[in-house]
PDB file of C-alpha atoms in Angstrom:
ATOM      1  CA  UNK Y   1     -20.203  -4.735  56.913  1.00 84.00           C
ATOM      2  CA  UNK Y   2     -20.638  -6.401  53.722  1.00 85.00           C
ATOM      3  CA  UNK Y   3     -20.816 -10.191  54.121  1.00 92.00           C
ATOM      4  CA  UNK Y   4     -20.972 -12.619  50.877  1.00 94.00           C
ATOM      5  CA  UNK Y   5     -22.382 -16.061  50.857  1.00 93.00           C
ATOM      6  CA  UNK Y   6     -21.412 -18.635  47.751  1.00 94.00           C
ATOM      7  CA  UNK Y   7     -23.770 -21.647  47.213  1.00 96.00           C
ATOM      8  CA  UNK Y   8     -24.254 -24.021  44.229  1.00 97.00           C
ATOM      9  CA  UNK Y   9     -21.256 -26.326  43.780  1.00 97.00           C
ATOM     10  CA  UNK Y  10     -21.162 -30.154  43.433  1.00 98.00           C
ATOM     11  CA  UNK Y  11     -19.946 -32.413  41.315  1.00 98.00           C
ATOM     12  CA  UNK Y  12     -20.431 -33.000  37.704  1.00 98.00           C
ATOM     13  CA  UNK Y  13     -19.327 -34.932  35.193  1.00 98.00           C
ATOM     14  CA  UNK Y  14     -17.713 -32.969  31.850  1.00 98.00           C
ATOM     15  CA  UNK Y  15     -19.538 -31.285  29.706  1.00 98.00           C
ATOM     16  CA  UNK Y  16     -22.553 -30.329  32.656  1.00 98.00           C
ATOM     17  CA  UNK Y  17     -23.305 -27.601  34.019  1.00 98.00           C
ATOM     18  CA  UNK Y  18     -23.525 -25.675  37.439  1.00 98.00           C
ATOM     19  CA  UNK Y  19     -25.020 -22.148  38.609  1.00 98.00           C
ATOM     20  CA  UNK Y  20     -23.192 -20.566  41.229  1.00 98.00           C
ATOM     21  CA  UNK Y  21     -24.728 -18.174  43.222  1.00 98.00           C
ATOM     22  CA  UNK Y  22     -23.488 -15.211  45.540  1.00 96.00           C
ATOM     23  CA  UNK Y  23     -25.334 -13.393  48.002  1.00 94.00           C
ATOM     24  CA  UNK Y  24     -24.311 -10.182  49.498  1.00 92.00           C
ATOM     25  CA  UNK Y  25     -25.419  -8.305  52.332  1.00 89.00           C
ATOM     26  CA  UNK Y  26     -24.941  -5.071  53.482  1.00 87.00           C
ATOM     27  CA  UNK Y  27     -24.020  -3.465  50.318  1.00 81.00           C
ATOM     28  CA  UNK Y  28     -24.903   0.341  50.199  1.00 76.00           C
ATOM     29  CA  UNK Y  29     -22.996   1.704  47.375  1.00 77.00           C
ATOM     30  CA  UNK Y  30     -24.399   0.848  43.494  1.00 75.00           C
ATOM     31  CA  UNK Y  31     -20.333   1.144  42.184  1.00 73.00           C
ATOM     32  CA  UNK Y  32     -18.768  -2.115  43.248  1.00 88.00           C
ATOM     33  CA  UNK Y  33     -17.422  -5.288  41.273  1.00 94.00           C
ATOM     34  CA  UNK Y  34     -17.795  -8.839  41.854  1.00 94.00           C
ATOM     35  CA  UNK Y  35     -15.441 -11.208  40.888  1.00 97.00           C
ATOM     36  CA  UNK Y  36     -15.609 -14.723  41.180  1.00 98.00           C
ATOM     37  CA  UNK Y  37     -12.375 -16.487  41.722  1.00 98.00           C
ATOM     38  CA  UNK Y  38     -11.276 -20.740  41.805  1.00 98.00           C
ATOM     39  CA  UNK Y  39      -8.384 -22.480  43.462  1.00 97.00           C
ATOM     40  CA  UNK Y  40      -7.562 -25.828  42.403  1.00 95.00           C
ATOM     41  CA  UNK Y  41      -5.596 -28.303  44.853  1.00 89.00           C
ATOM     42  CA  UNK Y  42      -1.754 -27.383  44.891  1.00 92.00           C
ATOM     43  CA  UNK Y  43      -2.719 -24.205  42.820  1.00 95.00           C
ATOM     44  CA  UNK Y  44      -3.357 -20.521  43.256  1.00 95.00           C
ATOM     45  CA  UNK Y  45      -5.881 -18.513  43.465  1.00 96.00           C
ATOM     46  CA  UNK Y  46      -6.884 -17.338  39.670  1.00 97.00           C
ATOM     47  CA  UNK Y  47      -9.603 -14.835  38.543  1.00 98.00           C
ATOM     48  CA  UNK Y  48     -12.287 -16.835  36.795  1.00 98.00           C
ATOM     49  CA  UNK Y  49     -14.930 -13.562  35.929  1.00 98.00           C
ATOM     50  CA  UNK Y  50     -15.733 -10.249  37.156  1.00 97.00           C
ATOM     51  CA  UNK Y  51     -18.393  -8.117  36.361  1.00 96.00           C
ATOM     52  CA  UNK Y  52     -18.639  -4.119  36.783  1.00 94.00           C
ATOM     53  CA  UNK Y  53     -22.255  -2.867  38.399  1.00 90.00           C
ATOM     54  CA  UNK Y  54     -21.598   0.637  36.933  1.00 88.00           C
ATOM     55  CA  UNK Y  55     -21.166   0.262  33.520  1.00 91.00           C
ATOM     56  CA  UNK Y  56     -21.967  -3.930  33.469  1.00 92.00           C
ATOM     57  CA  UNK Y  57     -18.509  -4.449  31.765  1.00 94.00           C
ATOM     58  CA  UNK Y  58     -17.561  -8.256  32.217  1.00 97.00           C
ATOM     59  CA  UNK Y  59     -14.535  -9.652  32.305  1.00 97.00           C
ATOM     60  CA  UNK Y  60     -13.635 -13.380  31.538  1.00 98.00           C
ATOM     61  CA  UNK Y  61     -10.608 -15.464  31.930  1.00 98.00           C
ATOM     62  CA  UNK Y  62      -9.236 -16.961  28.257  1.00 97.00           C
ATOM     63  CA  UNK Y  63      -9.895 -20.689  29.953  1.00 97.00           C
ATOM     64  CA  UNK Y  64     -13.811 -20.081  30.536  1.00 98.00           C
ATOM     65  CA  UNK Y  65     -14.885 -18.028  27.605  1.00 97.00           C
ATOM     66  CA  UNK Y  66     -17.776 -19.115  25.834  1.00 97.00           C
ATOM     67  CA  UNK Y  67     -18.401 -21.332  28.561  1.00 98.00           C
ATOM     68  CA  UNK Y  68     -18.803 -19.177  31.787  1.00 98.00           C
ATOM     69  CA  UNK Y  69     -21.485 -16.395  32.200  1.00 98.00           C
ATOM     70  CA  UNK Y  70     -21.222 -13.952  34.901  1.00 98.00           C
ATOM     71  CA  UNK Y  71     -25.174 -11.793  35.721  1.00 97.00           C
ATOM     72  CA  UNK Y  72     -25.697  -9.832  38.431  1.00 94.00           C
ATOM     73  CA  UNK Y  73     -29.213  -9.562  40.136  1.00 93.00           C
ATOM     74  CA  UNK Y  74     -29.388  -5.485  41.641  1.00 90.00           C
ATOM     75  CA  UNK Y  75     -32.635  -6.225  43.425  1.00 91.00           C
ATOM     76  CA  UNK Y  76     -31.205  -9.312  45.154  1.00 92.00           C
ATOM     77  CA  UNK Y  77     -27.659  -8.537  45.520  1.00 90.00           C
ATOM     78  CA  UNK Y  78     -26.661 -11.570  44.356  1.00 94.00           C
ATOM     79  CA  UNK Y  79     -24.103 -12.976  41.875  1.00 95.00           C
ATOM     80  CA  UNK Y  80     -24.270 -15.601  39.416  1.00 97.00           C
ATOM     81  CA  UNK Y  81     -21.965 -17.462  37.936  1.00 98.00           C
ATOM     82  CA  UNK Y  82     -23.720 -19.952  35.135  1.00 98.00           C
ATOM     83  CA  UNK Y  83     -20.839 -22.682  34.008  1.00 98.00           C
ATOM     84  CA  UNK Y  84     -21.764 -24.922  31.127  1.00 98.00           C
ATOM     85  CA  UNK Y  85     -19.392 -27.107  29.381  1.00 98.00           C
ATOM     86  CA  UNK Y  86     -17.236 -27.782  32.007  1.00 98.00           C
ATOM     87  CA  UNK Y  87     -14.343 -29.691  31.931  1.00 98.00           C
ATOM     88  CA  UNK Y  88     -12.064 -31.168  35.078  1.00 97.00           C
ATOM     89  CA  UNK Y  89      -9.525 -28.440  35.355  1.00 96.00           C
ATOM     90  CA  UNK Y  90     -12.744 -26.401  36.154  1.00 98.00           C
ATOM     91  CA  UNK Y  91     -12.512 -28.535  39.239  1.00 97.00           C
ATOM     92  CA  UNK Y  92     -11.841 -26.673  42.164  1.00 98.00           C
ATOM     93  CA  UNK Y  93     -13.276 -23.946  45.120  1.00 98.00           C
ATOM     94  CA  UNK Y  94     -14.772 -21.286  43.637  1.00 98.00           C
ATOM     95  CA  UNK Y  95     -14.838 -17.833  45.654  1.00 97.00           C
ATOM     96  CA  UNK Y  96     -16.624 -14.508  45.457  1.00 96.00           C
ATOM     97  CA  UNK Y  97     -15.353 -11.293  45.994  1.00 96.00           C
ATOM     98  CA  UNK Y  98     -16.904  -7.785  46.364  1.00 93.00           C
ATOM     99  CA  UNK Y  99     -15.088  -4.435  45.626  1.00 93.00           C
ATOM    100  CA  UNK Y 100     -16.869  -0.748  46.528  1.00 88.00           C
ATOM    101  CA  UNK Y 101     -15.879   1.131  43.843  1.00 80.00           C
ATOM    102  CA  UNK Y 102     -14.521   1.187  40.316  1.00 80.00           C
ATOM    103  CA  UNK Y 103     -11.295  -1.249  39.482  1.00 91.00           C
ATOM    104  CA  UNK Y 104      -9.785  -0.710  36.573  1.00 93.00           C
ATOM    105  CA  UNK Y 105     -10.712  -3.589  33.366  1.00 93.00           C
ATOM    106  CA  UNK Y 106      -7.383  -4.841  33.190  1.00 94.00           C
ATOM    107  CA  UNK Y 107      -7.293  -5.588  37.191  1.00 96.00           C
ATOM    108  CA  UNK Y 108     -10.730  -6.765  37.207  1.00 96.00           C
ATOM    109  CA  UNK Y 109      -9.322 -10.691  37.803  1.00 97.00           C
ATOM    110  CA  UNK Y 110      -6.898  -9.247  39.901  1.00 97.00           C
ATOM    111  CA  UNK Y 111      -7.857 -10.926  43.740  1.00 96.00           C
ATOM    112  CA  UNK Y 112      -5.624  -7.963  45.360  1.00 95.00           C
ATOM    113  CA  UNK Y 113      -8.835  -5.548  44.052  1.00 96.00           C
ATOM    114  CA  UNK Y 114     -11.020  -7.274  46.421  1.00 95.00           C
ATOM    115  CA  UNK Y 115     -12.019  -6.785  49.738  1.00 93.00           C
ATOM    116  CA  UNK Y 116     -14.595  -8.857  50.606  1.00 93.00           C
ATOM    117  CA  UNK Y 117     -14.738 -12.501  50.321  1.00 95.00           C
ATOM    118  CA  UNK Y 118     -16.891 -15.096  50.599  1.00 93.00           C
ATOM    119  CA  UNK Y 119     -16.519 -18.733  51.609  1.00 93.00           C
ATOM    120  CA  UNK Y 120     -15.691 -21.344  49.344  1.00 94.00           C
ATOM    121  CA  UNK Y 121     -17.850 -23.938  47.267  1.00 97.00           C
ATOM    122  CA  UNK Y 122     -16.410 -26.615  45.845  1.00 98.00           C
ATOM    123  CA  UNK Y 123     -16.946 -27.485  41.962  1.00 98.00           C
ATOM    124  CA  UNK Y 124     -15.589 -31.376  40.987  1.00 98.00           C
ATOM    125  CA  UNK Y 125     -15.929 -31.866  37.502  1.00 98.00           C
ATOM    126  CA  UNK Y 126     -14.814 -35.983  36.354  1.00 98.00           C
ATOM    127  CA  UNK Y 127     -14.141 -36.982  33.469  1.00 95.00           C
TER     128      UNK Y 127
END
């Protein structure tokens, strides 16, 4: 069973920067995706970054381009998720996700891809 664990929020003023990091367990397969995911209060869920093992594709959302880096460490099995610049509608809880297997580019950001989820960590950016 593949279990994920997210670590690395806080709080932040604008224009810092967090690393977010997501550690996964009990992943056979080398063809999954991680995608890393944010819901802000009163909001939806909305796909932040993905990143494809197979091929390392990325994927970002237009609102953290330039700003947001996803990596992906094979020997670790963990995710990253470096944030710089931030701003406070970056403020929110940030989720990891796990897929085994190949999603297609344009549903990389797509939370209905995912199966596995982690917890939570909460980012709070001020101004």
């Amino acid at each position: 069973e593949v279990q994920l664990q997210a670590s690395g929020g806080g709080s932040v003023q604008a224009g810092g920067s967090l690393r977010l990091s997501c550690a996964a367990s009990g992943v056979t397969r080398d063809a999954i995706t991680i995608g890393w995911f944010r819901q802000a209060p009163g909001s939806g869920r909305e796909g932040v970054s993905a990143f494809r093992k197979w091929d390392a594709v990325t994927y970002y959302a237009d609102s953290v381009k330039d700003r947001f880096t996803i990596t992906f460490d094979s020997a670790k099995n963990t995710a990253y998720l470096q944030m710089n610049s931030l701003r406070p509608e970056d403020t929110g809880l940030y989720y990891c996700a796990f897929d085994i297997g190949h999603i297609t580019y344009t549903r990389m950001l797509d939370e209905d891809e995912y199966h596995f989820w982690g917890h939570g960590t909460q980012v709070t950016v001020s101004s």
